[in-house]
Every structure is written in C-alpha cells, then in structure tokens.
Coordinates of C-alpha atoms in Angstrom, one line a residue:
X2 CA -15.0 3.3 -9.3
X3 CA -11.2 3.1 -9.1
X4 CA -9.0 0.2 -8.3
X5 CA -5.9 1.0 -6.2
X6 CA -3.1 -0.9 -4.5
X7 CA -1.1 0.6 -1.6
X8 CA 1.7 -0.6 0.6
X9 CA 1.0 -0.4 4.3
X10 CA 3.4 2.6 4.8
X11 CA 1.4 4.7 2.3
X12 CA -2.0 4.3 3.9
X13 CA -3.5 7.5 5.3
X14 CA -4.8 7.8 8.9
X15 CA -8.4 8.0 7.5
X16 CA -7.8 4.9 5.3
X17 CA -6.5 2.9 8.3
X18 CA -9.5 4.0 10.4
X19 CA -11.9 3.0 7.7
X20 CA -10.2 -0.4 7.1
X21 CA -10.5 -1.2 10.9
X22 CA -14.2 -0.1 10.8
X23 CA -14.9 -2.4 7.8
X24 CA -13.0 -5.4 9.3
X25 CA -14.8 -4.8 12.7
X26 CA -12.5 -7.1 14.7
X27 CA -13.0 -6.2 18.3
X28 CA -9.3 -6.9 19.3
X29 CA -8.2 -4.4 16.5
X30 CA -10.8 -1.7 17.0
X31 CA -8.5 0.5 19.2
X32 CA -5.3 -0.2 17.1
X33 CA -3.3 3.0 16.5
X34 CA -2.1 3.7 13.0
X35 CA 1.6 3.4 13.9
X36 CA 0.9 -0.1 15.3
X37 CA -1.3 -1.0 12.3
X38 CA 1.6 -0.1 10.0
X39 CA 4.0 -2.3 12.0
X40 CA 1.6 -5.2 12.5
X41 CA 0.8 -5.3 8.7
X42 CA 4.3 -4.4 7.5
X43 CA 4.4 -7.5 5.3
X44 CA 1.1 -6.6 3.5
X45 CA -0.3 -4.6 0.8
X46 CA -3.9 -3.4 0.5
X47 CA -6.2 -3.5 -2.6
X48 CA -9.1 -1.1 -2.7
X49 CA -12.1 -0.3 -4.8
X50 CA -12.7 3.4 -4.3
X51 CA -15.6 5.7 -5.3
X52 CA -15.1 9.1 -6.9
X53 CA -14.8 10.7 -3.5
X54 CA -11.9 8.3 -2.6
X55 CA -14.1 6.4 -0.1
X56 CA -13.4 2.7 0.3
X57 CA -16.1 0.5 -1.4
X58 CA -14.2 -2.8 -0.9
X59 CA -10.9 -3.9 0.5
X60 CA -8.6 -6.9 0.4
X61 CA -5.2 -7.4 2.1
X62 CA -2.3 -9.4 0.8
X63 CA -0.1 -11.1 3.4
X64 CA 3.4 -11.7 2.1
X65 CA 4.4 -13.5 5.3
X66 CA 2.8 -16.9 4.5
X67 CA 4.7 -20.2 4.0
X68 CA 3.3 -23.7 3.9
X69 CA 5.5 -26.6 4.6
X70 CA 4.5 -29.6 2.4
X71 CA 6.6 -32.8 2.7
X72 CA 9.6 -31.0 4.2
X73 CA 9.7 -28.2 1.6
X74 CA 8.6 -24.6 2.3
X75 CA 6.4 -22.9 -0.3
X76 CA 5.8 -19.2 0.1
X77 CA 2.6 -17.7 -1.2
X78 CA 1.0 -14.3 -1.1
X79 CA -2.2 -14.9 0.9
X80 CA -5.3 -13.0 0.1
X81 CA -7.3 -12.1 3.2
X82 CA -9.7 -9.6 4.7
X83 CA -12.0 -9.1 1.8
X84 CA -14.9 -6.9 2.9
X85 CA -17.3 -4.6 1.1
X86 CA -18.6 -1.4 2.6
X87 CA -22.1 -2.1 1.1
X88 CA -23.5 -5.6 0.7
X89 CA -25.1 -6.8 -2.6
X90 CA -23.8 -3.9 -4.7
X91 CA -21.1 -5.9 -6.6
X92 CA -18.1 -4.1 -5.1
X93 CA -16.6 -7.2 -3.6
X94 CA -17.0 -9.1 -6.9
X95 CA -15.4 -6.2 -8.8
X96 CA -12.5 -6.0 -6.4
X97 CA -11.8 -9.7 -6.7
X98 CA -11.8 -9.5 -10.5
X99 CA -9.3 -6.6 -10.4
X100 CA -7.3 -8.3 -7.8
X101 CA -7.0 -11.5 -9.8
X102 CA -5.9 -9.5 -12.9
X103 CA -3.3 -7.7 -10.8
X104 CA -1.7 -10.8 -9.3
X105 CA -1.8 -12.6 -12.6
X106 CA 0.0 -9.7 -14.4
X107 CA 2.6 -9.6 -11.6
X108 CA 2.9 -13.4 -11.7
X109 CA 2.4 -13.4 -7.9
X110 CA 1.7 -16.8 -6.5
X111 CA -1.5 -16.0 -4.6
X112 CA -3.9 -18.2 -2.7
X113 CA -6.7 -17.5 -0.3
X114 CA -9.1 -19.5 1.8
X115 CA -12.9 -19.6 2.4
X116 CA -15.5 -21.5 4.2
X117 CA -18.0 -23.7 2.2
X118 CA -20.8 -21.1 2.4
X119 CA -18.7 -18.6 0.4
X120 CA -18.0 -21.0 -2.5
X121 CA -20.8 -19.6 -4.7
X122 CA -19.4 -16.0 -4.3
X123 CA -15.9 -17.1 -5.5
X124 CA -17.4 -19.2 -8.3
X125 CA -19.3 -16.2 -9.5
X126 CA -15.9 -14.3 -9.5
X127 CA -14.4 -17.1 -11.6
X128 CA -11.9 -18.1 -8.9
X129 CA -10.7 -21.7 -9.0
X130 CA -11.6 -23.5 -5.7
X131 CA -9.8 -26.6 -4.3
X132 CA -12.8 -28.0 -2.3
X133 CA -12.1 -29.1 1.3
X134 CA -8.3 -28.8 0.9
X135 CA -7.9 -26.0 3.5
X136 CA -8.9 -28.5 6.2
X137 CA -5.6 -30.3 5.4
X138 CA -3.6 -27.3 6.5
X139 CA -2.4 -27.5 10.1
X140 CA -1.8 -24.3 12.2
X141 CA 0.2 -24.1 15.4
X142 CA -2.0 -23.1 18.4
X143 CA 0.2 -23.2 21.5
X144 CA 1.9 -26.5 21.4
X145 CA -0.7 -28.3 19.2
X146 CA -1.2 -28.5 15.4
X147 CA -4.8 -28.0 14.6
X148 CA -6.8 -28.1 11.3
X149 CA -7.6 -24.8 9.6
X150 CA -11.1 -23.4 10.2
X151 CA -11.5 -22.8 6.5
X152 CA -12.8 -25.4 4.1
X153 CA -11.4 -24.4 0.7
X154 CA -8.3 -23.1 -0.9
X155 CA -8.8 -20.3 -3.5
X156 CA -6.5 -20.1 -6.4
X157 CA -6.0 -16.5 -7.5
X158 CA -2.8 -17.2 -9.4
X159 CA -0.3 -20.0 -9.0
X160 CA 1.8 -22.3 -11.1
X161 CA 0.3 -25.6 -12.2
X162 CA 2.9 -27.5 -10.1
X163 CA 1.9 -25.6 -6.9
X164 CA -1.8 -26.1 -7.6
X165 CA -1.2 -29.8 -8.0
X166 CA 0.7 -29.9 -4.7
X167 CA -2.2 -28.1 -2.9
X168 CA -4.7 -30.4 -4.6
X169 CA -2.8 -33.5 -3.3
X170 CA -3.2 -32.4 0.3
X171 CA -5.0 -35.1 2.4
X172 CA -5.3 -36.5 5.9
X173 CA -2.1 -38.4 5.2
X174 CA -0.4 -35.4 3.4
X175 CA -0.9 -32.3 5.5
X176 CA 0.6 -28.8 4.9
X177 CA 1.8 -26.9 7.9
X178 CA 1.6 -23.1 8.3
X179 CA 5.1 -21.9 9.1
X180 CA 4.8 -18.2 9.8
X181 CA 1.9 -16.6 11.5
X182 CA 1.3 -12.9 12.0

C-alpha cells in the first residue's frame, strides 16, 4: 500500500472517475473532470493506493473553510469525503493515520466532522473527538442559519488555543460557517 497526496489539478481522468464512483453522490455522478477540477479547486486529495495504483481509500481536504466564532474568522483545513473501496479491510483506518501524520508534519490546522455512530471508528484511529460540538455550528441554508447535521468535531491537528475555542462552543456560543463550496 502507498500513501499519496495530490492537488486537484494533478488528478487523472481515471482517478476522478474512481473518486466519484466511491463517493456515490447522485448529483455528482455525471460530473465531468474539467468541472470536478474547478469545483474542487480549493482541495487536495489523500489516497491509499494498492500496488496497481488503484484507490483503496480516499479523503479530501477542503481549504475553503472558515468558522466565525465571536466576530473572528478562523480558517481550517476541513477533512471530508473519507471512503474506503472495500469495507472492513483497514484501509480507511490506515489512511486516517497517514493523513493525521501528514497534517501534523505540515502544521496544518485540520478538523473534520462526524455523526455519533462513527465515533468508535475515529477513536480506533486515535483522533481526538469534541463530542456534540458540531451541532453548535450554524450553516446558512437560504436565508436561515441551521445547525450542522454532524454531531462531533474531529481534531486531526490544531493548536491548543483553537481546540479550546471549538470546545467552548455551546447553544449560547455558536460558530458560523462562512464559506461554503
């Protein structure tokens, strides 16, 4: 197995096709590679590949992610889109461990999100979890601010100060998602 990181512009046609198949999001299934590159221009992709260069697991980093907390904007790299080509083989776990090492070495402030039923997976990967804090993040849907659908914030790598800020989120101290793809 090989760990690899690619900017969107360096993805091959076959990789884009395979990514879209793995994500299996109906609205994206017919996305052309040129549009994919444009749509995910502020991203990079992390892969676990087999010896034949086939994708075993994938994760995307969104660099267009800012939370406003108490009138201050905080930019983070957002880890999203983790999926494994084969369930229960350890590929997702291996990718998360490589990913955490990568963002730590690069000192990249990186968080992610999950629902409560995925906590045990991330605990197994040794990812710090801020339980029920993602619900305190408001997203703009039309003209309304609504709570995030996720439960938890995942800490892949961030400063102690930022982690404390995220941990202090509450019903009376919401964060607001400022940029949305």
